[in-house]
Tab-separated table of C-alpha atoms in Angstrom:
chain	number	residue	atom	x	y	z
A	26	UNK	CA	-4.230	12.359	-27.070
A	27	UNK	CA	-0.470	12.204	-27.087
A	28	UNK	CA	1.398	15.428	-27.242
A	29	UNK	CA	4.733	15.092	-28.950
A	30	UNK	CA	8.054	16.338	-27.726
A	31	UNK	CA	6.694	17.019	-24.299
A	32	UNK	CA	7.283	15.768	-20.798
A	33	UNK	CA	9.610	12.824	-20.289
A	34	UNK	CA	9.339	10.094	-17.717
A	35	UNK	CA	12.095	11.747	-15.739
A	36	UNK	CA	10.197	15.050	-15.750
A	37	UNK	CA	7.076	13.310	-14.577
A	38	UNK	CA	8.902	11.348	-11.875
A	39	UNK	CA	10.663	14.498	-10.697
A	40	UNK	CA	7.364	16.318	-10.374
A	41	UNK	CA	5.975	13.387	-8.400
A	42	UNK	CA	8.947	13.535	-6.070
A	43	UNK	CA	8.398	17.216	-5.443
A	44	UNK	CA	4.732	16.595	-4.758
A	45	UNK	CA	5.618	13.769	-2.399
A	46	UNK	CA	7.992	16.004	-0.451
A	47	UNK	CA	5.209	18.532	-0.047
A	48	UNK	CA	2.856	15.746	0.986
A	49	UNK	CA	5.231	14.641	3.726
A	50	UNK	CA	5.117	18.211	4.985
A	51	UNK	CA	1.328	18.021	5.172
A	52	UNK	CA	0.544	20.040	2.061
A	53	UNK	CA	-3.025	19.280	1.025
A	54	UNK	CA	-2.480	20.983	-2.309
A	55	UNK	CA	0.110	18.343	-3.098
A	56	UNK	CA	-2.370	15.664	-2.093
A	57	UNK	CA	-4.956	17.128	-4.454
A	58	UNK	CA	-2.453	17.286	-7.296
A	59	UNK	CA	-1.426	13.660	-6.776
A	60	UNK	CA	-5.101	12.783	-6.682
A	61	UNK	CA	-5.629	14.603	-9.964
A	62	UNK	CA	-2.719	12.770	-11.514
A	63	UNK	CA	-3.427	9.276	-10.320
A	64	UNK	CA	-7.066	8.877	-9.358
A	65	UNK	CA	-8.313	8.099	-12.894
A	66	UNK	CA	-5.725	5.373	-13.365
A	67	UNK	CA	-6.278	4.119	-9.830
A	68	UNK	CA	-10.037	4.075	-10.270
A	69	UNK	CA	-9.718	2.454	-13.678
A	70	UNK	CA	-7.666	-0.428	-12.345
A	71	UNK	CA	-9.728	-0.745	-9.173
A	72	UNK	CA	-12.926	-0.896	-11.193
A	73	UNK	CA	-11.401	-3.340	-13.627
A	74	UNK	CA	-10.530	-5.713	-10.819
A	75	UNK	CA	-13.510	-5.335	-8.531
A	76	UNK	CA	-16.207	-4.807	-11.135
A	77	UNK	CA	-18.153	-2.668	-8.690
A	78	UNK	CA	-18.136	1.099	-8.396
A	79	UNK	CA	-18.504	1.160	-4.631
A	80	UNK	CA	-15.700	-1.313	-4.093
A	81	UNK	CA	-13.526	0.558	-6.552
A	82	UNK	CA	-14.203	3.789	-4.700
A	83	UNK	CA	-13.239	2.160	-1.425
A	84	UNK	CA	-10.019	0.868	-2.947
A	85	UNK	CA	-9.032	4.288	-4.252
A	86	UNK	CA	-10.170	6.006	-1.071
A	87	UNK	CA	-8.183	3.672	1.156
A	88	UNK	CA	-5.081	3.930	-1.023
A	89	UNK	CA	-5.063	7.732	-0.988
A	90	UNK	CA	-5.807	7.796	2.715
A	91	UNK	CA	-2.909	5.417	3.375
A	92	UNK	CA	-0.708	7.686	1.284
A	93	UNK	CA	-1.675	10.688	3.366
A	94	UNK	CA	-1.234	8.865	6.646
A	95	UNK	CA	2.061	7.180	5.865
A	96	UNK	CA	3.756	9.096	3.040
A	97	UNK	CA	7.145	8.083	4.355
A	98	UNK	CA	6.384	4.546	3.192
A	99	UNK	CA	7.417	5.684	-0.281
A	100	UNK	CA	11.160	5.421	-0.614
A	101	UNK	CA	12.479	7.157	-3.715
A	102	UNK	CA	15.525	4.900	-3.761
A	103	UNK	CA	13.251	1.939	-4.406
A	104	UNK	CA	11.625	3.253	-7.556
A	105	UNK	CA	9.245	5.819	-8.951
A	106	UNK	CA	6.328	7.174	-6.986
A	107	UNK	CA	4.048	6.080	-9.808
A	108	UNK	CA	5.130	2.459	-9.339
A	109	UNK	CA	4.742	2.670	-5.585
A	110	UNK	CA	1.275	4.112	-5.665
A	111	UNK	CA	-0.168	2.028	-8.494
A	112	UNK	CA	1.172	-1.088	-6.752
A	113	UNK	CA	-0.558	0.023	-3.589
A	114	UNK	CA	-3.846	0.411	-5.462
A	115	UNK	CA	-3.481	-2.909	-7.235
A	116	UNK	CA	-2.638	-4.791	-4.062
A	117	UNK	CA	-5.604	-3.334	-2.266
A	118	UNK	CA	-7.875	-4.154	-5.196
A	119	UNK	CA	-6.602	-7.735	-5.261
A	120	UNK	CA	-7.199	-8.062	-1.542
A	121	UNK	CA	-10.692	-6.703	-2.017
A	122	UNK	CA	-11.710	-9.145	-4.699
A	123	UNK	CA	-10.286	-12.073	-2.787
A	124	UNK	CA	-12.408	-11.003	0.123
A	125	UNK	CA	-15.398	-10.526	-2.053
A	126	UNK	CA	-15.496	-13.883	-3.736
A	127	UNK	CA	-19.066	-13.285	-4.691
A	128	UNK	CA	-18.013	-10.820	-7.334
A	129	UNK	CA	-15.825	-13.379	-9.041
A	130	UNK	CA	-18.435	-13.945	-11.679
A	131	UNK	CA	-17.819	-10.468	-12.929
A	132	UNK	CA	-14.181	-11.151	-13.509
A	133	UNK	CA	-14.711	-13.008	-16.753
A	134	UNK	CA	-14.537	-9.769	-18.595
A	135	UNK	CA	-11.379	-8.788	-16.794
A	136	UNK	CA	-9.399	-11.121	-19.005
A	137	UNK	CA	-9.423	-8.614	-21.809
A	138	UNK	CA	-8.465	-5.005	-21.830
A	139	UNK	CA	-11.536	-3.594	-23.523
A	140	UNK	CA	-13.709	-1.283	-21.447
A	141	UNK	CA	-16.452	-3.165	-19.644
A	142	UNK	CA	-19.948	-3.001	-21.058
A	143	UNK	CA	-21.736	0.085	-19.832
A	144	UNK	CA	-18.520	1.531	-18.524
A	145	UNK	CA	-17.769	5.036	-19.599
A	146	UNK	CA	-14.024	5.415	-20.085
A	147	UNK	CA	-14.799	9.082	-19.933
A	148	UNK	CA	-13.675	11.558	-22.474
A	149	UNK	CA	-12.917	13.876	-19.587
A	150	UNK	CA	-9.844	11.938	-18.575
A	151	UNK	CA	-6.926	13.779	-20.045
A	152	UNK	CA	-3.626	12.151	-19.255
A	153	UNK	CA	-0.415	13.983	-18.823
A	154	UNK	CA	1.438	13.518	-22.062
A	155	UNK	CA	3.975	11.192	-20.518
A	156	UNK	CA	1.274	8.982	-19.027
A	157	UNK	CA	-0.611	8.866	-22.309
A	158	UNK	CA	2.536	7.807	-24.120
A	159	UNK	CA	3.318	5.240	-21.492
A	160	UNK	CA	-0.159	3.752	-21.786
A	161	UNK	CA	0.399	3.188	-25.455
A	162	UNK	CA	3.793	1.621	-24.815
A	163	UNK	CA	2.438	-0.742	-22.171
A	164	UNK	CA	-0.417	-1.872	-24.398
A	165	UNK	CA	1.942	-2.450	-27.320
A	166	UNK	CA	4.311	-4.405	-25.089
A	167	UNK	CA	1.444	-6.546	-23.815
A	168	UNK	CA	0.295	-7.201	-27.357
A	169	UNK	CA	3.780	-8.405	-28.244
A	170	UNK	CA	3.740	-11.143	-25.611
A	171	UNK	CA	2.939	-14.662	-26.670
A	172	UNK	CA	-0.687	-15.593	-26.100
A	173	UNK	CA	0.323	-17.967	-23.312
A	174	UNK	CA	2.414	-15.367	-21.522
A	175	UNK	CA	-0.257	-12.700	-21.859
A	176	UNK	CA	-2.883	-15.086	-20.540
A	177	UNK	CA	-1.162	-15.827	-17.248
A	178	UNK	CA	-0.272	-12.178	-16.760
A	179	UNK	CA	-3.818	-11.008	-17.380
A	180	UNK	CA	-5.253	-13.637	-15.079
A	181	UNK	CA	-2.851	-12.665	-12.322
A	182	UNK	CA	-2.908	-8.895	-12.672
A	183	UNK	CA	-6.259	-7.969	-14.165
A	184	UNK	CA	-8.288	-10.709	-12.499
A	185	UNK	CA	-6.261	-10.944	-9.287
A	186	UNK	CA	-6.015	-14.735	-9.471
A	187	UNK	CA	-3.405	-16.669	-7.578
A	188	UNK	CA	-0.869	-18.766	-9.426
A	189	UNK	CA	-2.399	-21.898	-7.955
A	190	UNK	CA	-5.796	-20.948	-9.294
A	191	UNK	CA	-4.387	-20.031	-12.687
A	192	UNK	CA	-2.741	-23.444	-12.892
A	193	UNK	CA	-6.029	-25.126	-11.987
A	194	UNK	CA	-8.064	-23.146	-14.476
A	195	UNK	CA	-5.629	-23.638	-17.322
A	196	UNK	CA	-4.879	-27.241	-16.430
A	197	UNK	CA	-1.141	-26.687	-16.460
A	198	UNK	CA	1.507	-27.322	-13.804
A	199	UNK	CA	2.097	-24.598	-11.235
A	200	UNK	CA	5.739	-24.492	-12.280
A	201	UNK	CA	4.686	-23.633	-15.818
A	202	UNK	CA	2.610	-20.731	-14.528
A	203	UNK	CA	5.607	-19.430	-12.606
A	204	UNK	CA	7.931	-19.746	-15.562
A	205	UNK	CA	5.515	-18.099	-17.979
A	206	UNK	CA	4.802	-15.293	-15.541
A	207	UNK	CA	8.425	-14.400	-15.037
A	208	UNK	CA	9.157	-14.703	-18.753
A	209	UNK	CA	6.235	-12.392	-19.525
A	210	UNK	CA	7.342	-9.766	-17.044
A	211	UNK	CA	10.939	-9.947	-18.233
A	212	UNK	CA	9.866	-9.437	-21.833
A	213	UNK	CA	7.609	-6.563	-20.847
A	214	UNK	CA	10.402	-4.980	-18.879
A	215	UNK	CA	12.793	-5.145	-21.784
A	216	UNK	CA	10.239	-3.651	-24.124
A	217	UNK	CA	9.420	-0.824	-21.749
A	218	UNK	CA	13.055	-0.137	-20.896
A	219	UNK	CA	13.808	0.541	-24.512
A	220	UNK	CA	10.953	3.018	-24.524
A	221	UNK	CA	12.112	4.891	-21.422
B	23	UNK	CA	21.342	-26.862	-1.923
B	24	UNK	CA	20.286	-24.508	0.791
B	25	UNK	CA	17.610	-22.093	-0.218
B	26	UNK	CA	18.074	-18.470	0.658
B	27	UNK	CA	15.787	-17.535	3.437
B	28	UNK	CA	14.886	-21.112	4.232
B	29	UNK	CA	17.664	-21.993	6.540
B	30	UNK	CA	20.715	-21.366	4.404
B	31	UNK	CA	23.732	-20.384	6.439
B	32	UNK	CA	24.402	-16.680	6.634
B	33	UNK	CA	26.660	-15.593	3.819
B	34	UNK	CA	25.867	-18.538	1.583
B	35	UNK	CA	25.199	-17.545	-1.984
B	36	UNK	CA	22.547	-19.125	-4.181
B	37	UNK	CA	23.706	-20.458	-7.516
B	38	UNK	CA	22.285	-19.412	-10.874
B	39	UNK	CA	19.589	-22.054	-10.816
B	40	UNK	CA	18.502	-20.997	-7.366
B	41	UNK	CA	18.399	-17.393	-8.474
B	42	UNK	CA	16.117	-18.346	-11.347
B	43	UNK	CA	13.761	-19.877	-8.825
B	44	UNK	CA	13.923	-16.716	-6.755
B	45	UNK	CA	13.212	-14.634	-9.873
B	46	UNK	CA	10.012	-16.581	-10.433
B	47	UNK	CA	9.081	-16.211	-6.810
B	48	UNK	CA	9.623	-12.459	-6.934
B	49	UNK	CA	7.503	-12.214	-10.090
B	50	UNK	CA	4.633	-13.914	-8.311
B	51	UNK	CA	5.182	-11.695	-5.296
B	52	UNK	CA	5.110	-8.517	-7.394
B	53	UNK	CA	1.805	-9.649	-8.879
B	54	UNK	CA	0.454	-10.561	-5.443
B	55	UNK	CA	-0.400	-13.984	-6.804
B	56	UNK	CA	1.421	-16.240	-4.349
B	57	UNK	CA	-0.294	-18.354	-1.747
B	58	UNK	CA	0.596	-21.013	0.773
B	59	UNK	CA	4.173	-22.199	0.876
B	60	UNK	CA	5.180	-19.969	-2.031
B	61	UNK	CA	3.995	-16.896	-0.139
B	62	UNK	CA	5.815	-18.008	3.002
B	63	UNK	CA	8.940	-18.700	0.989
B	64	UNK	CA	8.727	-15.266	-0.620
B	65	UNK	CA	8.506	-13.695	2.828
B	66	UNK	CA	11.609	-15.557	3.897
B	67	UNK	CA	13.504	-14.606	0.761
B	68	UNK	CA	12.452	-10.982	1.090
B	69	UNK	CA	13.492	-10.864	4.714
B	70	UNK	CA	16.694	-12.869	4.644
B	71	UNK	CA	18.109	-12.822	1.151
B	72	UNK	CA	16.949	-9.884	-0.952
B	73	UNK	CA	18.198	-7.135	1.369
B	74	UNK	CA	21.752	-8.424	0.992
B	75	UNK	CA	21.628	-9.415	-2.664
B	76	UNK	CA	22.065	-6.552	-5.137
B	77	UNK	CA	20.987	-8.780	-8.007
B	78	UNK	CA	17.701	-9.700	-6.371
B	79	UNK	CA	17.065	-6.149	-5.170
B	80	UNK	CA	17.431	-4.955	-8.738
B	81	UNK	CA	15.226	-7.755	-10.037
B	82	UNK	CA	12.501	-6.994	-7.506
B	83	UNK	CA	12.614	-3.310	-8.347
B	84	UNK	CA	12.383	-4.017	-12.073
B	85	UNK	CA	9.538	-6.492	-11.617
B	86	UNK	CA	7.635	-4.128	-9.331
B	87	UNK	CA	8.011	-1.253	-11.787
B	88	UNK	CA	6.824	-3.412	-14.642
B	89	UNK	CA	3.837	-4.725	-12.732
B	90	UNK	CA	2.905	-1.202	-11.693
B	91	UNK	CA	2.975	-0.094	-15.315
B	92	UNK	CA	0.343	-2.712	-16.129
B	93	UNK	CA	-2.167	-0.403	-14.486
B	94	UNK	CA	-1.650	1.934	-17.412
B	95	UNK	CA	-3.007	-0.685	-19.803
B	96	UNK	CA	-6.474	-0.115	-18.394
B	97	UNK	CA	-8.573	2.834	-19.542
B	98	UNK	CA	-8.517	5.529	-16.882
B	99	UNK	CA	-11.889	6.452	-15.436
B	100	UNK	CA	-12.636	9.602	-13.495
B	101	UNK	CA	-13.772	8.558	-10.030
B	102	UNK	CA	-17.074	9.961	-8.761
B	103	UNK	CA	-16.897	13.631	-7.846
B	104	UNK	CA	-17.838	12.775	-4.278
B	105	UNK	CA	-14.643	10.845	-3.646
B	106	UNK	CA	-12.218	13.727	-3.228
B	107	UNK	CA	-14.494	15.619	-0.800
B	108	UNK	CA	-14.905	12.366	1.148
B	109	UNK	CA	-11.137	12.122	1.387
B	110	UNK	CA	-10.814	15.768	2.360
B	111	UNK	CA	-13.113	15.155	5.303
B	112	UNK	CA	-10.815	12.394	6.526
B	113	UNK	CA	-7.466	14.087	6.033
B	114	UNK	CA	-6.537	14.811	9.595
B	115	UNK	CA	-3.960	17.549	10.072
B	116	UNK	CA	-0.492	16.198	9.582
B	117	UNK	CA	0.422	16.914	13.181
B	118	UNK	CA	-2.316	14.567	14.331
B	119	UNK	CA	-2.031	11.835	11.741
B	120	UNK	CA	-1.726	8.301	13.044
B	121	UNK	CA	1.878	7.824	11.988
B	122	UNK	CA	3.478	9.774	14.754
B	123	UNK	CA	7.024	8.665	14.876
B	124	UNK	CA	8.029	12.166	15.825
B	125	UNK	CA	5.800	11.799	18.849
B	126	UNK	CA	8.109	9.165	20.112
B	127	UNK	CA	10.410	11.610	21.755
B	128	UNK	CA	8.046	12.854	24.423
B	129	UNK	CA	10.023	12.695	27.583
B	130	UNK	CA	9.345	10.452	30.510
B	131	UNK	CA	6.247	11.353	32.503
B	132	UNK	CA	4.869	13.444	29.697
B	133	UNK	CA	1.677	14.199	31.613
B	134	UNK	CA	3.681	15.598	34.456
B	135	UNK	CA	5.725	17.623	32.060
B	136	UNK	CA	2.590	19.017	30.484
B	137	UNK	CA	1.135	19.923	33.834
B	138	UNK	CA	4.351	21.675	34.599
B	139	UNK	CA	3.752	23.747	31.512
B	140	UNK	CA	6.758	22.665	29.554
B	141	UNK	CA	8.332	19.759	27.839
B	142	UNK	CA	11.893	18.609	27.632
B	143	UNK	CA	13.396	19.252	24.232
B	144	UNK	CA	15.164	16.008	23.790
B	145	UNK	CA	15.299	13.093	21.391
B	146	UNK	CA	16.077	15.483	18.548
B	147	UNK	CA	12.610	16.968	18.414
B	148	UNK	CA	12.065	20.271	16.747
B	149	UNK	CA	10.216	23.023	18.481
B	150	UNK	CA	7.445	22.987	15.856
B	151	UNK	CA	6.904	19.292	16.449
B	152	UNK	CA	6.762	19.820	20.163
B	153	UNK	CA	3.859	22.211	19.930
B	154	UNK	CA	1.761	19.762	17.955
B	155	UNK	CA	2.793	16.978	20.308
B	156	UNK	CA	1.795	19.036	23.292
B	157	UNK	CA	-1.518	19.759	21.634
B	158	UNK	CA	-2.075	16.131	20.811
B	159	UNK	CA	-1.211	14.893	24.251
B	160	UNK	CA	-3.464	17.524	25.764
B	161	UNK	CA	-6.227	16.230	23.483
B	162	UNK	CA	-5.635	12.721	24.766
B	163	UNK	CA	-5.852	13.895	28.354
B	164	UNK	CA	-9.092	15.782	27.756
B	165	UNK	CA	-10.477	12.839	25.834
B	166	UNK	CA	-9.702	10.443	28.677
B	167	UNK	CA	-11.671	12.675	31.055
B	168	UNK	CA	-14.907	12.221	29.104
B	169	UNK	CA	-17.487	10.460	31.288
B	170	UNK	CA	-17.979	7.736	28.716
B	171	UNK	CA	-14.339	7.300	27.772
B	172	UNK	CA	-12.972	3.852	28.305
B	173	UNK	CA	-9.353	3.066	28.894
B	174	UNK	CA	-8.396	-0.501	28.058
B	175	UNK	CA	-5.083	-2.190	27.713
B	176	UNK	CA	-4.597	-4.103	24.481
B	177	UNK	CA	-3.851	-7.791	24.801
B	178	UNK	CA	-1.418	-10.005	23.035
B	179	UNK	CA	-3.053	-11.474	19.950
B	180	UNK	CA	-4.361	-14.909	20.757
B	181	UNK	CA	-3.271	-14.644	24.364
B	182	UNK	CA	-4.100	-12.778	27.497
B	183	UNK	CA	-0.752	-11.107	27.946
B	184	UNK	CA	-1.234	-7.418	28.664
B	185	UNK	CA	0.285	-5.230	26.010
B	186	UNK	CA	2.407	-2.148	26.677
B	187	UNK	CA	-0.217	-0.204	24.738
B	188	UNK	CA	-3.533	1.102	25.989
B	189	UNK	CA	-6.472	2.413	24.055
B	190	UNK	CA	-8.633	5.338	25.096
B	191	UNK	CA	-11.933	5.355	23.231
B	192	UNK	CA	-15.376	6.862	23.603
B	193	UNK	CA	-18.498	5.475	21.947
B	194	UNK	CA	-19.621	8.721	20.347
B	195	UNK	CA	-16.309	9.895	18.931
B	196	UNK	CA	-14.831	8.921	15.591
B	197	UNK	CA	-11.279	8.723	16.779
B	198	UNK	CA	-9.389	7.148	19.645
B	199	UNK	CA	-5.927	7.258	21.126
B	200	UNK	CA	-3.296	4.602	21.523
B	201	UNK	CA	-0.873	5.248	24.332
B	202	UNK	CA	2.257	3.147	24.518
B	203	UNK	CA	4.604	2.928	27.439
B	204	UNK	CA	8.029	1.357	27.103
B	205	UNK	CA	6.964	-0.360	23.917
B	206	UNK	CA	9.861	-2.425	22.605
B	207	UNK	CA	11.124	-1.464	19.162
B	208	UNK	CA	9.864	-3.598	16.301
B	209	UNK	CA	12.301	-6.294	15.164
B	210	UNK	CA	14.898	-5.232	12.630
B	211	UNK	CA	13.403	-4.614	9.196
B	212	UNK	CA	9.892	-4.464	10.598
B	213	UNK	CA	7.552	-1.776	11.872
B	214	UNK	CA	4.379	-1.778	13.931
B	215	UNK	CA	1.273	-1.238	11.829
B	216	UNK	CA	-2.085	-0.015	13.113
B	217	UNK	CA	-5.119	-1.657	11.546
B	218	UNK	CA	-8.823	-1.127	11.902
B	219	UNK	CA	-10.969	-4.214	11.517
B	220	UNK	CA	-14.554	-5.397	11.584
B	221	UNK	CA	-13.776	-9.081	11.380
B	222	UNK	CA	-14.223	-9.117	7.622
B	223	UNK	CA	-12.291	-6.201	6.224
B	224	UNK	CA	-9.283	-4.339	7.485
B	225	UNK	CA	-7.885	-0.883	6.846
B	226	UNK	CA	-4.328	0.228	7.409
B	227	UNK	CA	-4.438	3.278	9.673
B	228	UNK	CA	-0.763	4.128	9.966
B	229	UNK	CA	2.347	3.115	11.801
B	230	UNK	CA	3.084	3.006	15.489
B	231	UNK	CA	6.669	4.035	16.086
B	232	UNK	CA	7.481	3.561	19.765
B	233	UNK	CA	9.616	6.064	21.519
B	234	UNK	CA	11.932	5.317	24.373
B	235	UNK	CA	9.187	5.763	26.936
B	236	UNK	CA	5.794	7.247	26.039
B	237	UNK	CA	4.160	7.222	22.616
B	238	UNK	CA	0.723	8.646	21.833
B	239	UNK	CA	-1.122	8.075	18.575
B	240	UNK	CA	-4.465	9.508	17.536
B	241	UNK	CA	-6.402	7.196	15.220
B	242	UNK	CA	-9.392	8.572	13.297
B	243	UNK	CA	-11.823	5.888	12.185
B	244	UNK	CA	-15.277	5.262	10.813
B	245	UNK	CA	-17.120	3.918	13.813
B	246	UNK	CA	-19.898	2.545	11.622
B	247	UNK	CA	-17.392	0.458	9.723
B	248	UNK	CA	-14.826	-0.788	12.238
B	249	UNK	CA	-14.901	-2.083	15.783
B	250	UNK	CA	-11.424	-3.445	16.481
B	251	UNK	CA	-7.883	-2.181	16.395
B	252	UNK	CA	-4.855	-4.357	15.739
B	253	UNK	CA	-1.189	-3.632	16.055
B	254	UNK	CA	0.803	-5.835	13.722
B	255	UNK	CA	4.306	-6.360	12.468
B	256	UNK	CA	4.844	-5.132	8.920
B	257	UNK	CA	7.807	-4.920	6.602
B	258	UNK	CA	9.468	-1.599	7.323
B	259	UNK	CA	9.088	1.089	4.686
B	260	UNK	CA	5.963	-0.295	3.039
B	261	UNK	CA	2.285	0.524	3.072
B	262	UNK	CA	0.811	-2.917	3.697
B	263	UNK	CA	-2.510	-3.891	2.178
B	264	UNK	CA	-3.247	-6.750	4.498
B	265	UNK	CA	-2.320	-7.146	8.144
B	266	UNK	CA	0.909	-8.825	9.066
B	267	UNK	CA	1.367	-10.843	12.221
B	268	UNK	CA	-0.911	-9.442	14.939
B	269	UNK	CA	0.911	-8.450	18.085
B	270	UNK	CA	-1.734	-6.688	20.178
B	271	UNK	CA	-5.403	-6.005	19.716
B	272	UNK	CA	-8.520	-4.575	21.340
B	273	UNK	CA	-12.062	-3.527	20.585
B	274	UNK	CA	-12.110	-0.006	19.161
């Protein structure tokens, strides 16, 4: 899955920037290429959070449509396009599940990173080599967190739970949730920085 | 001590302990997991402290990047093949997309100018932009002449104050126009956002960037899904995922 000695993060980010410039100019080909690059990851995370195909489709649809309608919202001085867009997808997915409280029951499985039952991770998804490498790095970095740190991070990110709710469910003070969350992200950041 | 963004005097600097608290707040913000007072405090910090604090800007950037990378931990799944064609059907030409900041330069009395067959090249507009703007404004004029078109002024959210923005909509058309006149600029660091709503869900439809006098925005929408339009205040330079403070609204 991972090609060696191939594209770097900088290469990938540079290509994204070029595509974004074309997108700003109204180039639909650039839109399609960004869709090709990011829709599987976007759909994967949207489905993971919402647990429903239709909701996940709406999340991805709305995120790409927002990108087309307001491409200038991405500011390259504030980070990589990948970060911008995947944050957009995640935020919209979180908003969706908070609105759709009735699907909460499906979130139990969101606390682990295994594919959901009946879900086809799809052999057809072929990542760019950089993305494939990055996936492996992120998973390794997550696995290196303490169980307590990983737990709060997974509940917040993969289940879209608020810190207040996490504190209630775990029976720990809100301040502890905040501290663990920041510590987890800091450790992840350091691990991923060394991989960059 | 004073907390940044919560009433601290301009120029005051948080100490290390306070910065640790801000770090935790920014982590929760990046994960979208704050609620209540924490969310309000994050808004204050983001508005009043982070823009002037290199340390916190860097921290927020690093946290946001890290959180975004978490998406890669999930197995990618190809979306249904119908999704891209569905998007293609909704990709309005760039010249007519809702975010029409470049529209803002249409000179005073644009309708009169159009009737006169020309338009003043001012406000730094490029000739290519002007053609699409002319086309768009002409569309709005034709649209308004439909027998069933309705022209309604938006109202201040939660009040009856008339807004400097009107909406021209027709019941059988899947787009409408917003026409602003002397719309005040959004407060510093903020931008006007256009949202479609049905009372339960909302969809960001673009930004409304007022010009010095007349601004026209065409807003495509799914009539079966939405029935209201909101104009809100959003943090400038972001694509919001939930509406900020509503400023004006109307039925779509």
